[in-house]
mmCIF file of C-alpha atoms in Angstrom:
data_model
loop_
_atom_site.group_PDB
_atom_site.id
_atom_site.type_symbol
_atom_site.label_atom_id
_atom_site.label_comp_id
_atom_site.label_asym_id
_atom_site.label_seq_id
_atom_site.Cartn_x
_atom_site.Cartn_y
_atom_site.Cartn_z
ATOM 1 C CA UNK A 1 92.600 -98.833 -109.969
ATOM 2 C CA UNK A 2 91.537 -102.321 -110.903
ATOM 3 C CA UNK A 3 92.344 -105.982 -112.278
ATOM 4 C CA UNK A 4 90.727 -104.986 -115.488
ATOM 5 C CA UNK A 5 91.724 -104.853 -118.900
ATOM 6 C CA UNK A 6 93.857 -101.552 -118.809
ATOM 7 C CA UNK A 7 96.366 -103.902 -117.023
ATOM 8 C CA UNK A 8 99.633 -104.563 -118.446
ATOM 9 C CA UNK A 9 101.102 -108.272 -118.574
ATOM 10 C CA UNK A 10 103.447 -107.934 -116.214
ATOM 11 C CA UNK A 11 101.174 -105.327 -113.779
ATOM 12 C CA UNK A 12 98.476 -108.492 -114.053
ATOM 13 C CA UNK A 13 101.000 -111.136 -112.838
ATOM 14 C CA UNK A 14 101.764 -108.915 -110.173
ATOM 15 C CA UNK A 15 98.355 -108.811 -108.957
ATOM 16 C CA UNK A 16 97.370 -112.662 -109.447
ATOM 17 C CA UNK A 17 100.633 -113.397 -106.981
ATOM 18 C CA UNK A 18 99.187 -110.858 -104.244
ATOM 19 C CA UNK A 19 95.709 -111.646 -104.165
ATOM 20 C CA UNK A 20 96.696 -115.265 -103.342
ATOM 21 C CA UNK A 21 97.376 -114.244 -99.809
ATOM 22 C CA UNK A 22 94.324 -111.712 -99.523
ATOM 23 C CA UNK A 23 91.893 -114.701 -100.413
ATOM 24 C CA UNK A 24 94.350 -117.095 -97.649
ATOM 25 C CA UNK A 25 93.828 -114.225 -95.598
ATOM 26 C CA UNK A 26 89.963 -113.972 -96.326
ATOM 27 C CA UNK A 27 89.429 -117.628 -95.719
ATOM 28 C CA UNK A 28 91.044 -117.046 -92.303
ATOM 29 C CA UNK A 29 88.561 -114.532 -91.404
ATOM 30 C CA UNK A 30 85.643 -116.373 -92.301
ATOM 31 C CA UNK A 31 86.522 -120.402 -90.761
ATOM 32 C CA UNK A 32 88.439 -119.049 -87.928
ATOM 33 C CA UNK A 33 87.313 -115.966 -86.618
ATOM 34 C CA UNK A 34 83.522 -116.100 -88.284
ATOM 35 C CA UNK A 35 83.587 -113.019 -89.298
ATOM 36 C CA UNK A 36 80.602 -111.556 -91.264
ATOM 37 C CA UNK A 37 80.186 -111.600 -94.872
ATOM 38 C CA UNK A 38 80.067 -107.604 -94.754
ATOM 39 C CA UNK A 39 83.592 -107.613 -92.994
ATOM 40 C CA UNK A 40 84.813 -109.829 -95.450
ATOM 41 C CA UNK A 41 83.838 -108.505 -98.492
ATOM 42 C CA UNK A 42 85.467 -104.644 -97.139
ATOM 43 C CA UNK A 43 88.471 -106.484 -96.261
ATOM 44 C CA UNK A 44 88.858 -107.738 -99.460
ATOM 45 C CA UNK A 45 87.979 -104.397 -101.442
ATOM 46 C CA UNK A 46 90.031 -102.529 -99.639
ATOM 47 C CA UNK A 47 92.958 -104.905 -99.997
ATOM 48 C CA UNK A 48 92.460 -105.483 -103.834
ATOM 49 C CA UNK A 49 92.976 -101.885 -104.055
ATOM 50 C CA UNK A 50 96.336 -101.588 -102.306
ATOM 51 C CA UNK A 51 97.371 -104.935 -104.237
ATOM 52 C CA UNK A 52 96.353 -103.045 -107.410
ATOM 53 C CA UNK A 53 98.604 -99.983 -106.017
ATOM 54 C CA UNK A 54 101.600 -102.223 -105.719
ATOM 55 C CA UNK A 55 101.110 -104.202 -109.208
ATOM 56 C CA UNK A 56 101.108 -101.125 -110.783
ATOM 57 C CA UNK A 57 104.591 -100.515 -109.088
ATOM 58 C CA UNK A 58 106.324 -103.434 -109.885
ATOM 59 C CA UNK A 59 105.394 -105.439 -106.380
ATOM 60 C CA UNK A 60 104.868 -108.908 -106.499
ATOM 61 C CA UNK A 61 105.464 -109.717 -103.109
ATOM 62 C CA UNK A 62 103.975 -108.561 -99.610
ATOM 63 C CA UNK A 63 107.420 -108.551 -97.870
ATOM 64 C CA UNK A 64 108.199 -105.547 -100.780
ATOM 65 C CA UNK A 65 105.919 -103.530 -99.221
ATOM 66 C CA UNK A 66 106.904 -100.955 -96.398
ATOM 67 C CA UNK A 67 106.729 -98.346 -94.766
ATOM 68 C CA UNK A 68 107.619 -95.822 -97.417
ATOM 69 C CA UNK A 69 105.290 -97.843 -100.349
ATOM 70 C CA UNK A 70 102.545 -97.555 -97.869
ATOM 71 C CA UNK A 71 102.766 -93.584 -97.307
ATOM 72 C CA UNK A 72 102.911 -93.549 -100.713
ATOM 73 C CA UNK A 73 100.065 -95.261 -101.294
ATOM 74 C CA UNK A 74 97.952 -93.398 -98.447
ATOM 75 C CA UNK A 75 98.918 -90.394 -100.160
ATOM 76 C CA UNK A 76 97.736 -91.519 -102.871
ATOM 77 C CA UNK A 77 94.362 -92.042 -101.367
ATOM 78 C CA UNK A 78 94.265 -88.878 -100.118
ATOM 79 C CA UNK A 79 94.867 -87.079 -103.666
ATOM 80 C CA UNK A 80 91.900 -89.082 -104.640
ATOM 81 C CA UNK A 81 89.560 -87.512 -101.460
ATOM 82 C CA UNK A 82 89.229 -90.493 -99.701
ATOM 83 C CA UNK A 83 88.483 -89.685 -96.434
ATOM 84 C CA UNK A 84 90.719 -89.901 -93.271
ATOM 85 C CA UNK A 85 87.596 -93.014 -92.104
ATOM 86 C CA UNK A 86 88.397 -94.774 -95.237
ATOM 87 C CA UNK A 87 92.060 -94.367 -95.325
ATOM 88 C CA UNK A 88 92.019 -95.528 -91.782
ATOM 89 C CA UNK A 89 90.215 -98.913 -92.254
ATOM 90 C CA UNK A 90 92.397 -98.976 -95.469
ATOM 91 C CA UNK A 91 95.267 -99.242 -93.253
ATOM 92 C CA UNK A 92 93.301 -101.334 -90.281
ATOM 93 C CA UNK A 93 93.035 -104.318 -93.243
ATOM 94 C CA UNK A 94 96.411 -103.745 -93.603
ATOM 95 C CA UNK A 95 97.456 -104.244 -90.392
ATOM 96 C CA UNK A 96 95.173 -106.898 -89.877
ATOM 97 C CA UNK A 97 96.540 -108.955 -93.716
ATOM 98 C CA UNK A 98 100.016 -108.914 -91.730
ATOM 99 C CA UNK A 99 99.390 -110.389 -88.414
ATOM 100 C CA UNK A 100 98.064 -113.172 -90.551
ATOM 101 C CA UNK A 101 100.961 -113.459 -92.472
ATOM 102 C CA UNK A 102 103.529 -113.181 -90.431
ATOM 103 C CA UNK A 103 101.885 -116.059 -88.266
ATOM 104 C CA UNK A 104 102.029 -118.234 -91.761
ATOM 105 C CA UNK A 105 105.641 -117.341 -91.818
ATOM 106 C CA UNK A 106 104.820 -115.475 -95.232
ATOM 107 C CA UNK A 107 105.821 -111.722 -93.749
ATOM 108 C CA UNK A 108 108.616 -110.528 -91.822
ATOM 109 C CA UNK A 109 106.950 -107.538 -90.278
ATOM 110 C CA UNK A 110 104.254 -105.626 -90.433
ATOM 111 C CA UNK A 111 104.677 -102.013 -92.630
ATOM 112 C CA UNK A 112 101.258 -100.951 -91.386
ATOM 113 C CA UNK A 113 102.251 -100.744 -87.352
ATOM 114 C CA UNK A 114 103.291 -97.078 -87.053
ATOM 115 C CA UNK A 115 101.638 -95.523 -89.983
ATOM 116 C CA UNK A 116 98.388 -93.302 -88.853
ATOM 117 C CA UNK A 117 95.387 -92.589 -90.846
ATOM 118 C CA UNK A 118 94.609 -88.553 -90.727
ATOM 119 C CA UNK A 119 92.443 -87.822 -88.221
ATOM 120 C CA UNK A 120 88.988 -86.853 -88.783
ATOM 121 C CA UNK A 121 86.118 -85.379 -87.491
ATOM 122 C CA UNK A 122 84.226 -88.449 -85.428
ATOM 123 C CA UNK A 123 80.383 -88.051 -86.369
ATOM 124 C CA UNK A 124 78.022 -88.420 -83.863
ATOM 125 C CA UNK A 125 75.341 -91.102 -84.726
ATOM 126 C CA UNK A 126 71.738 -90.078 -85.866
ATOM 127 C CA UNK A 127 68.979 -90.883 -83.562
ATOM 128 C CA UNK A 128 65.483 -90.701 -82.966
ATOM 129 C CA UNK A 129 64.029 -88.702 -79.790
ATOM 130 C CA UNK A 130 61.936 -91.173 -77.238
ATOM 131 C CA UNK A 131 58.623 -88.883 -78.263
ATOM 132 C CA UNK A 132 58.623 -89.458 -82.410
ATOM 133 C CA UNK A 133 59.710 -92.980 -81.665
ATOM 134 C CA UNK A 134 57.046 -93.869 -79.464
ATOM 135 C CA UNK A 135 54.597 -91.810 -81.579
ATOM 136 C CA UNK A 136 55.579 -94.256 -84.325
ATOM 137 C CA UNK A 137 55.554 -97.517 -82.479
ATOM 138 C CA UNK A 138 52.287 -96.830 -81.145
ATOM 139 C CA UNK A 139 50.537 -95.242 -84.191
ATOM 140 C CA UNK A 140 47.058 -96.637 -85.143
ATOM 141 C CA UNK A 141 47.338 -100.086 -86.632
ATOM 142 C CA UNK A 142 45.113 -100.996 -89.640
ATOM 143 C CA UNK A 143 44.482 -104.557 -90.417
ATOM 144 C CA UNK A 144 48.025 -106.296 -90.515
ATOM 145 C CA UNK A 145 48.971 -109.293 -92.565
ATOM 146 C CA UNK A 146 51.992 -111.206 -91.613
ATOM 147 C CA UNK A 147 54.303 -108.984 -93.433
ATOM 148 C CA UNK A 148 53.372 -105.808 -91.200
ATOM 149 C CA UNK A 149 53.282 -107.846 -87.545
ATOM 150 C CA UNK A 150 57.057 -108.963 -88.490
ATOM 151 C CA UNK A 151 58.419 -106.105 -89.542
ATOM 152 C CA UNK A 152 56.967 -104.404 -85.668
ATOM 153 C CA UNK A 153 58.470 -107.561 -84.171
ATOM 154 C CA UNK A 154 61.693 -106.635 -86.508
ATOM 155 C CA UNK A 155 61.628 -102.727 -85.281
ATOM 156 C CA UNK A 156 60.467 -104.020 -81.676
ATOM 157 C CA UNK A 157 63.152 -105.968 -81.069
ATOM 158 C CA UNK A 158 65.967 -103.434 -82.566
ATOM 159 C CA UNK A 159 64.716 -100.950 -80.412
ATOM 160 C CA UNK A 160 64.092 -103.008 -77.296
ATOM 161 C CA UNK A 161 67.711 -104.727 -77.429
ATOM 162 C CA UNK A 162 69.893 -103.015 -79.434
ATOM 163 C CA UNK A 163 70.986 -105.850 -82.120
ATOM 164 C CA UNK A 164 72.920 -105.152 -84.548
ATOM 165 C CA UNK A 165 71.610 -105.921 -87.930
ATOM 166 C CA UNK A 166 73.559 -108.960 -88.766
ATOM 167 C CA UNK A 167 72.396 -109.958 -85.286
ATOM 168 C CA UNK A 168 69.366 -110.079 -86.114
ATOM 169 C CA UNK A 169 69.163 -112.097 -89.596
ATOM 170 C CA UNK A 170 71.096 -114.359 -87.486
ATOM 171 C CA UNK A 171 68.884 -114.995 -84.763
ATOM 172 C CA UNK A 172 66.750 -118.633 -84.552
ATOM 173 C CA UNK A 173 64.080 -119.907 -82.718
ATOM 174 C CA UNK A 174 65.990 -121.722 -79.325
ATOM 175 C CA UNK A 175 68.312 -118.182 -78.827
ATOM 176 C CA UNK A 176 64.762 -116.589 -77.863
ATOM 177 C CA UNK A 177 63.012 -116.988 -74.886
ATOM 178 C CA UNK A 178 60.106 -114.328 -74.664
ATOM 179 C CA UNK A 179 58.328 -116.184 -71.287
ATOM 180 C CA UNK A 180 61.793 -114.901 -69.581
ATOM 181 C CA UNK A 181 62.488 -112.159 -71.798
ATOM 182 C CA UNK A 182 65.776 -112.365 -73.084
ATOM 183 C CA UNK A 183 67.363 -113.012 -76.259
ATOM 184 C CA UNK A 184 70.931 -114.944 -76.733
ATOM 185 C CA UNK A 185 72.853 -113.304 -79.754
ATOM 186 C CA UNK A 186 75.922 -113.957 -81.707
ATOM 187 C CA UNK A 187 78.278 -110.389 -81.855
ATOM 188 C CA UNK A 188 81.358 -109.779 -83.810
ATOM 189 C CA UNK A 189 84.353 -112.393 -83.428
ATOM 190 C CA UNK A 190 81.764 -114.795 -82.751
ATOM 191 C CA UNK A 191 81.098 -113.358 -79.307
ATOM 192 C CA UNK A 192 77.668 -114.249 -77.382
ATOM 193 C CA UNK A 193 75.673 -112.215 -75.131
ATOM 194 C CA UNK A 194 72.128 -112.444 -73.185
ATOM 195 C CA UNK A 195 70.013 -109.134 -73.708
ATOM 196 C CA UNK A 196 66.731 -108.669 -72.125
ATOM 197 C CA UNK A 197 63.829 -108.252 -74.558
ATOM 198 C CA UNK A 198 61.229 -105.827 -73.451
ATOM 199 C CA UNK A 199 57.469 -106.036 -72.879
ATOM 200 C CA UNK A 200 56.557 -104.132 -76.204
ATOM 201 C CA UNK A 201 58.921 -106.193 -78.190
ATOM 202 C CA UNK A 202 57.622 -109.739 -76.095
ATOM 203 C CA UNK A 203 54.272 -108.787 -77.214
ATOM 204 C CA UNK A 204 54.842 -107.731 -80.904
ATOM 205 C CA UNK A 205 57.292 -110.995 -81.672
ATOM 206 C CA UNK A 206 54.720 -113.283 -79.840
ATOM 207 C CA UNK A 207 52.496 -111.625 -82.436
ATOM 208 C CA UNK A 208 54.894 -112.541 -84.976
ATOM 209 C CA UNK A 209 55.083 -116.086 -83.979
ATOM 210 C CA UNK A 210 52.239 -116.662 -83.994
ATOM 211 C CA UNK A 211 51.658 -116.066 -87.798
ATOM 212 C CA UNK A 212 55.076 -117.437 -88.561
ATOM 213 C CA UNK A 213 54.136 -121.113 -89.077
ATOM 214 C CA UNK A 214 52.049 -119.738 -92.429
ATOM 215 C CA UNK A 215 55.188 -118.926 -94.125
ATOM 216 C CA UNK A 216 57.471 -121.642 -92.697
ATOM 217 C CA UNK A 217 55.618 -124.202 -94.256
ATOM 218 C CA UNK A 218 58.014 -127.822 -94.162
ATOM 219 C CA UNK A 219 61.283 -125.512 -94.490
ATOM 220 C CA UNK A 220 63.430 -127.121 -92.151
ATOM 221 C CA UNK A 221 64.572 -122.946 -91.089
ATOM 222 C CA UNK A 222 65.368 -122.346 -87.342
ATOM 223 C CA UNK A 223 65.261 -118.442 -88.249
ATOM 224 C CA UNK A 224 63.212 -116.120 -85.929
ATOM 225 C CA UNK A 225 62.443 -113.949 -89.214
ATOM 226 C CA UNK A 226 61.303 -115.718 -92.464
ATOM 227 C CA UNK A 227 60.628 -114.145 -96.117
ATOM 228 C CA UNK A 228 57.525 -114.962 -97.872
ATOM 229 C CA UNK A 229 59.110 -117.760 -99.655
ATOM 230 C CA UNK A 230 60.019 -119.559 -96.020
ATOM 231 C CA UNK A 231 63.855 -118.708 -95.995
ATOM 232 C CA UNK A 232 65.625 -116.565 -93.932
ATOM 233 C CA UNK A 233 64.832 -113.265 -93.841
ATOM 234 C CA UNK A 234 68.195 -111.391 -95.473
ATOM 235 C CA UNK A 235 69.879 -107.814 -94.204
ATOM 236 C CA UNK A 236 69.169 -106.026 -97.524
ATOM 237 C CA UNK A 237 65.299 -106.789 -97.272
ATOM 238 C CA UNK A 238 65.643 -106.017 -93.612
ATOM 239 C CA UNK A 239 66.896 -102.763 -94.773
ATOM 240 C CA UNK A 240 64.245 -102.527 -97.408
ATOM 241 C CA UNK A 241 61.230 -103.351 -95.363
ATOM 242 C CA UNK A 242 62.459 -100.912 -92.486
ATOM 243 C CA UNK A 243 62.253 -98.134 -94.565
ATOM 244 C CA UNK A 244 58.863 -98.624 -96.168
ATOM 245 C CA UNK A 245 57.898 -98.950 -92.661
ATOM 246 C CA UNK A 246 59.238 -95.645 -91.870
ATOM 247 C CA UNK A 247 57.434 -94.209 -95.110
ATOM 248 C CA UNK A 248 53.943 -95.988 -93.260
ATOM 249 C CA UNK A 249 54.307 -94.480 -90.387
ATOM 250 C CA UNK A 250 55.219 -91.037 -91.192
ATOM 251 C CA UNK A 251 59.036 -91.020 -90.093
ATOM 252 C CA UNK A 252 60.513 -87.497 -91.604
ATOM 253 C CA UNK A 253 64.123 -89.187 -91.772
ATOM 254 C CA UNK A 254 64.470 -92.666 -93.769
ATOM 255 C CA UNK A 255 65.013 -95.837 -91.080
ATOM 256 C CA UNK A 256 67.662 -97.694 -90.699
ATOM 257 C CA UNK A 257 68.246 -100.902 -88.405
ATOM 258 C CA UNK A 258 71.492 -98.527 -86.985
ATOM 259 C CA UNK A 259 69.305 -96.027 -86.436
ATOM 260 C CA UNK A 260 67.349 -98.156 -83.977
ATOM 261 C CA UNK A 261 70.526 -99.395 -82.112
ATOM 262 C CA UNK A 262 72.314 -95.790 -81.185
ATOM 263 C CA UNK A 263 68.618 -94.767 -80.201
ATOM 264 C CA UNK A 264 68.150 -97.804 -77.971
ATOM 265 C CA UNK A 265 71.878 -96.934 -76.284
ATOM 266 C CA UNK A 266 71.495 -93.101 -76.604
ATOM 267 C CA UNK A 267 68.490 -93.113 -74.597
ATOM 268 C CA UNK A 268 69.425 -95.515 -71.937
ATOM 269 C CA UNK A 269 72.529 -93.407 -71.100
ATOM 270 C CA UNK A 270 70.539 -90.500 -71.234
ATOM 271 C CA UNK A 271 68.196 -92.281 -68.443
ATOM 272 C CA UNK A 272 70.786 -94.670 -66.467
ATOM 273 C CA UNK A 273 74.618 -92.705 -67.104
ATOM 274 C CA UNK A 274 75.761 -96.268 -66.591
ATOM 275 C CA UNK A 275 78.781 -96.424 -69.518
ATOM 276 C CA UNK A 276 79.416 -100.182 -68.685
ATOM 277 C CA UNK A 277 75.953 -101.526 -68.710
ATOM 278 C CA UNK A 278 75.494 -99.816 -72.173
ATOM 279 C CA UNK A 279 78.592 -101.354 -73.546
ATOM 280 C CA UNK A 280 77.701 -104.821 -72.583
ATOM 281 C CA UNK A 281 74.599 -104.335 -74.037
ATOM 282 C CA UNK A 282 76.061 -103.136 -76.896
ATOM 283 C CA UNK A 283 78.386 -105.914 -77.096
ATOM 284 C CA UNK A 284 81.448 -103.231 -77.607
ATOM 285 C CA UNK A 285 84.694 -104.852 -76.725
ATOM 286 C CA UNK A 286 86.644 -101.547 -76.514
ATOM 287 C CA UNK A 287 84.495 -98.285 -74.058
ATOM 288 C CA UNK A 288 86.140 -96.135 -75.880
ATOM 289 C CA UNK A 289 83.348 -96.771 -78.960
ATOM 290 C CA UNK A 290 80.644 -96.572 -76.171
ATOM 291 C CA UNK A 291 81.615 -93.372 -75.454
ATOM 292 C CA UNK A 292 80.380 -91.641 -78.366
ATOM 293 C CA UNK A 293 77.460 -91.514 -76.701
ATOM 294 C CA UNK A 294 78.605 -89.411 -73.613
ATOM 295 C CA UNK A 295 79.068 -86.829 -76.557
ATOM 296 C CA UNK A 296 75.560 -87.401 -78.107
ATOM 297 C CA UNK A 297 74.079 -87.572 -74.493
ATOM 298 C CA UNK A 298 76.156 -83.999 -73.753
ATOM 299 C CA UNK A 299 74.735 -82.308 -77.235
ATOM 300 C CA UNK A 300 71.285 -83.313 -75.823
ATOM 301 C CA UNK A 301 71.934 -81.883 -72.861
ATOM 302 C CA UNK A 302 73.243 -78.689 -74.510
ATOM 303 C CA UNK A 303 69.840 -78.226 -76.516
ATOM 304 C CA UNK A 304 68.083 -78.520 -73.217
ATOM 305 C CA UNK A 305 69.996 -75.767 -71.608
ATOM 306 C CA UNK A 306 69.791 -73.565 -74.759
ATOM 307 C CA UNK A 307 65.756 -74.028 -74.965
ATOM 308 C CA UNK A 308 65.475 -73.504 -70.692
ATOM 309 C CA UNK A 309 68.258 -71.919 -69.370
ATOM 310 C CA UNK A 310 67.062 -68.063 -68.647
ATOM 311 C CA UNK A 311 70.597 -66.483 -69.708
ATOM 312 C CA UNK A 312 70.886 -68.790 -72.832
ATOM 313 C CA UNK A 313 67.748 -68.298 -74.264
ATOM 314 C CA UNK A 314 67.128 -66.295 -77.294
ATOM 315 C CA UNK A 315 66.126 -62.502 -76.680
ATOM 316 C CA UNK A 316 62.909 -61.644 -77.541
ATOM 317 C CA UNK A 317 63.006 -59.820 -81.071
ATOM 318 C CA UNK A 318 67.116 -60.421 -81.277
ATOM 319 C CA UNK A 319 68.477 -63.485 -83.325
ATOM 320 C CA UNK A 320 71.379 -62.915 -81.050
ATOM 321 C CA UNK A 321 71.746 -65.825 -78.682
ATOM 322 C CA UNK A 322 73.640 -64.205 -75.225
ATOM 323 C CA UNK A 323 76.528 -66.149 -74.109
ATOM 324 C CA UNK A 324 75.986 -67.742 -70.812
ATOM 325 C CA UNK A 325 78.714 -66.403 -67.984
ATOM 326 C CA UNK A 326 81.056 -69.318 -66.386
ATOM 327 C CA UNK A 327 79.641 -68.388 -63.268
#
């Protein structure tokens, strides 16, 4: 559904007297608890959609809403194949809209608190092995311009630290110190943390800085990573950039600055099996989202076995993989 003209009158007033407390709500979020533009603008998508829902049923008012409405209206988002991800951070705004409120005063109690999303299959994140990775990060360089030695410092420093992309757009000149090797960054809710920057990544952004002052010009811009034009560097060209980088270097998947930070974490638990360092380096506030990658590290571990273990490997001229014996 949407606020567009297939509205009637009265479904339209409806929705103007909602969405007054989703944009309170979404000024909250961003002059309070900083959150990113990207959090924002899913909070309020998926909360003009439920406001929408309730519109269309005659709701005018958040304290209508409960817990019935709401199954309703994840039902209805399930008869529309939304998956059980999307129905869950459908409710998690929810939630989230009516702690706010009910601190205004504005709500009486939050509908959302015992209602669960369906559960769905948790997807293990793609990453890169440590051999194509280093095979690209160490292919033959041709003569580089100051587009190509940022956008190594860019992949560098993703790999090396595990930033998250907004982390990274974010990022000016005083949070980086490459003579000591670390990096201060700004996380979700605001959150700081010191991350070590390795000696690949020193090298390639001292590269970087070197050749920044050409595009920086008189722009008064703290930002590590400029465009052309002597702005910030934004995360869609990030994006952009990352993947014609790929396409240079003869990646067989397209890149992605994620892609960079579950290989940075994959591969240290695969080395160190230390779950806490990896979270604070991963600035997760919860080790239960860490933990994903015991399950990556674990199907890694199963591939190994299957390739080298003598009773798991594949029979000569069978397709028929024996099952190994709990012994």
């Amino acid at each position: 559904m949407s606020d567009g003209p297939q509205m009637t009158a009265e479904s339209a007033a409806n929705f103007a007297a909602l969405v007054v407390a989703i944009e309170d709500f979404l000024l909250y979020l961003q002059r309070e608890k900083r959150s990113s533009p990207h959090t924002c603008s899913n909070y309020q998508r998926d909360l003009r959609r439920l406001a929408n829902y309730l519109a269309d049923h005659g709701v005018s008012d958040w304290n209508e809403l409960d817990l019935h409405c709401l199954r309703r209206f994840t039902a209805s988002l399930a008869r529309q194949h939304l998956s059980g991800r999307s129905i869950a951070r459908q409710l998690s705004a929810t939630r989230r809209l009516f702690v706010f409120l009910i601190r205004e005063g504005r709500a009486r109690d939050n509908p959302a608190l015992d209602l669960r999303a369906p559960k769905h299959p948790r997807r293990l994140p793609a990453v890169i092995d440590v051999d194509s990775l280093s095979h690209m990060l160490d292919a033959p360089r041709a003569a580089e311009g100051p587009h190509e030695v940022r956008d190594r410092a860019i992949v560098e420093l993703f790999y090396s630290s595990g930033l998250r992309l907004a982390e990274l757009v974010g990022l000016d000149l005083p949070q980086l110190d490459l003579d000591a090797g670390e990096v201060m960054v700004t996380g979700k809710g605001n959150k700081r943390r010191l991350l070590p920057v390795g000696r690949a990544a020193r090298a390639a952004l001292a590269e970087w800085l070197a050749l920044r002052p050409q595009w920086a010009g008189n722009a008064d811009c703290q930002a590590v990573f400029l465009s052309q034009r002597g702005g910030r560097l934004q995360a869609r060209s990030v994006q952009q950039r990352l993947a014609l980088w790929g396409t240079t270097v003869g990646a067989d998947r397209r890149l992605h600055p994620h892609l960079f930070r579950h290989s940075f974490a994959s591969h240290l638990l695969e080395s160190s099996s230390d779950l806490r360092a990896v979270q604070e380096l991963l600035g997760h506030s919860d080790i239960s989202t860490t933990q994903i990658y015991t399950h990556l590290d674990f199907q890694h571990l199963a591939q190994v076995y299957d390739r080298a273990h003598p009773r798991a490997r594949r029979q000569s001229g069978s397709d028929q993989k024996p099952q190994a014996r709990d012994e």
